[in-house]
Amino acid sequence: MNGFELHPQLAADSLPVCDLPLSAVRLVNDSTYPWLLLVPRQPGLVDIIDPAPDDRMVLMAEIGMACDALKALGPCDKLNVASLGNQVPQLHVHVIARRKDDAAWPNPVWGVAQAVPYGEADAERLISALSGFLMDHENR
Amino acid sequence: MNGFELHPQLAADSLPVCDLPLSAVRLVNDSTYPWLLLVPRQPGLVDIIDPAPDDRMVLMAEIGMACDALKALGPCDKLNVASLGNQVPQLHVHVIARRKDDAAWPNPVWGVAQAVPYGEADAERLISALSGFLMDHENR
């Protein structure tokens, strides 16, 4: 235990996928877009420059893994990667697979469409596939 | 010459600050927000996972430098860092200093307020300060 606790808003909006060395990987519970969050498991982080320099490199590697997982598991015309956090201050990185026919294209996803939660079976299947990809990738 | 050419839309929307080892640093010509772009100077990059893994680490370091520069040179309540590129496909990373009283807070900046170009003297002063900070930081 290092004092890290997931922000309750992030916990409410997303489902657990797996833990990478630095980050908890979460699936945003909105079937409108394949959308992951990376949440570094250290207390007190707000901005992307807050982790120690070595951990920022780990975070960049984990962003790459999340991008690879989304591209491997479904259609993706463009990856959107962002650390915003104006509303939820705990550092979290959005990794989103965009399609040219999705609800917000070509605009950013935030604030556009009402979230459409996954059905239970769909969420389980997607989380299993994502977790399998990431665990396999991590151990290479 | 490695075949890199800045996308004309990025060239039109921003002003040159300086070159870091990987990225051209540009100031978005919108005085509404202190807003930098990092554009890795390699041809054909679209997504943040497109640079080679070592170059991604350089990019992460340069993102950190851009964040530090914005925080050093003006008020900043939150850093927003994003690679979106749904409209301009050339890889570019937004680094934006947000304030709780800015035009878009707490929403993302894209598509909110009409750009307000800098006056010439203001642009020169800001670019000089940013460039000085980044060059000094790079040489440490």
Coordinates of C-alpha atoms in Angstrom, one line a residue, chain B residues 33 103-104 107-114:
Chain B
Y33 CA -4.5 30.2 -23.7
A103 CA -12.6 30.8 -21.7
A104 CA -13.2 27.1 -21.8
N107 CA -14.0 21.9 -20.6
P108 CA -11.3 21.1 -23.2
V109 CA -10.2 24.0 -25.3
W110 CA -11.0 22.6 -28.8
G111 CA -13.9 24.2 -30.6
V112 CA -14.9 26.5 -27.8
A113 CA -13.6 30.1 -28.4
Q114 CA -12.6 31.9 -31.6

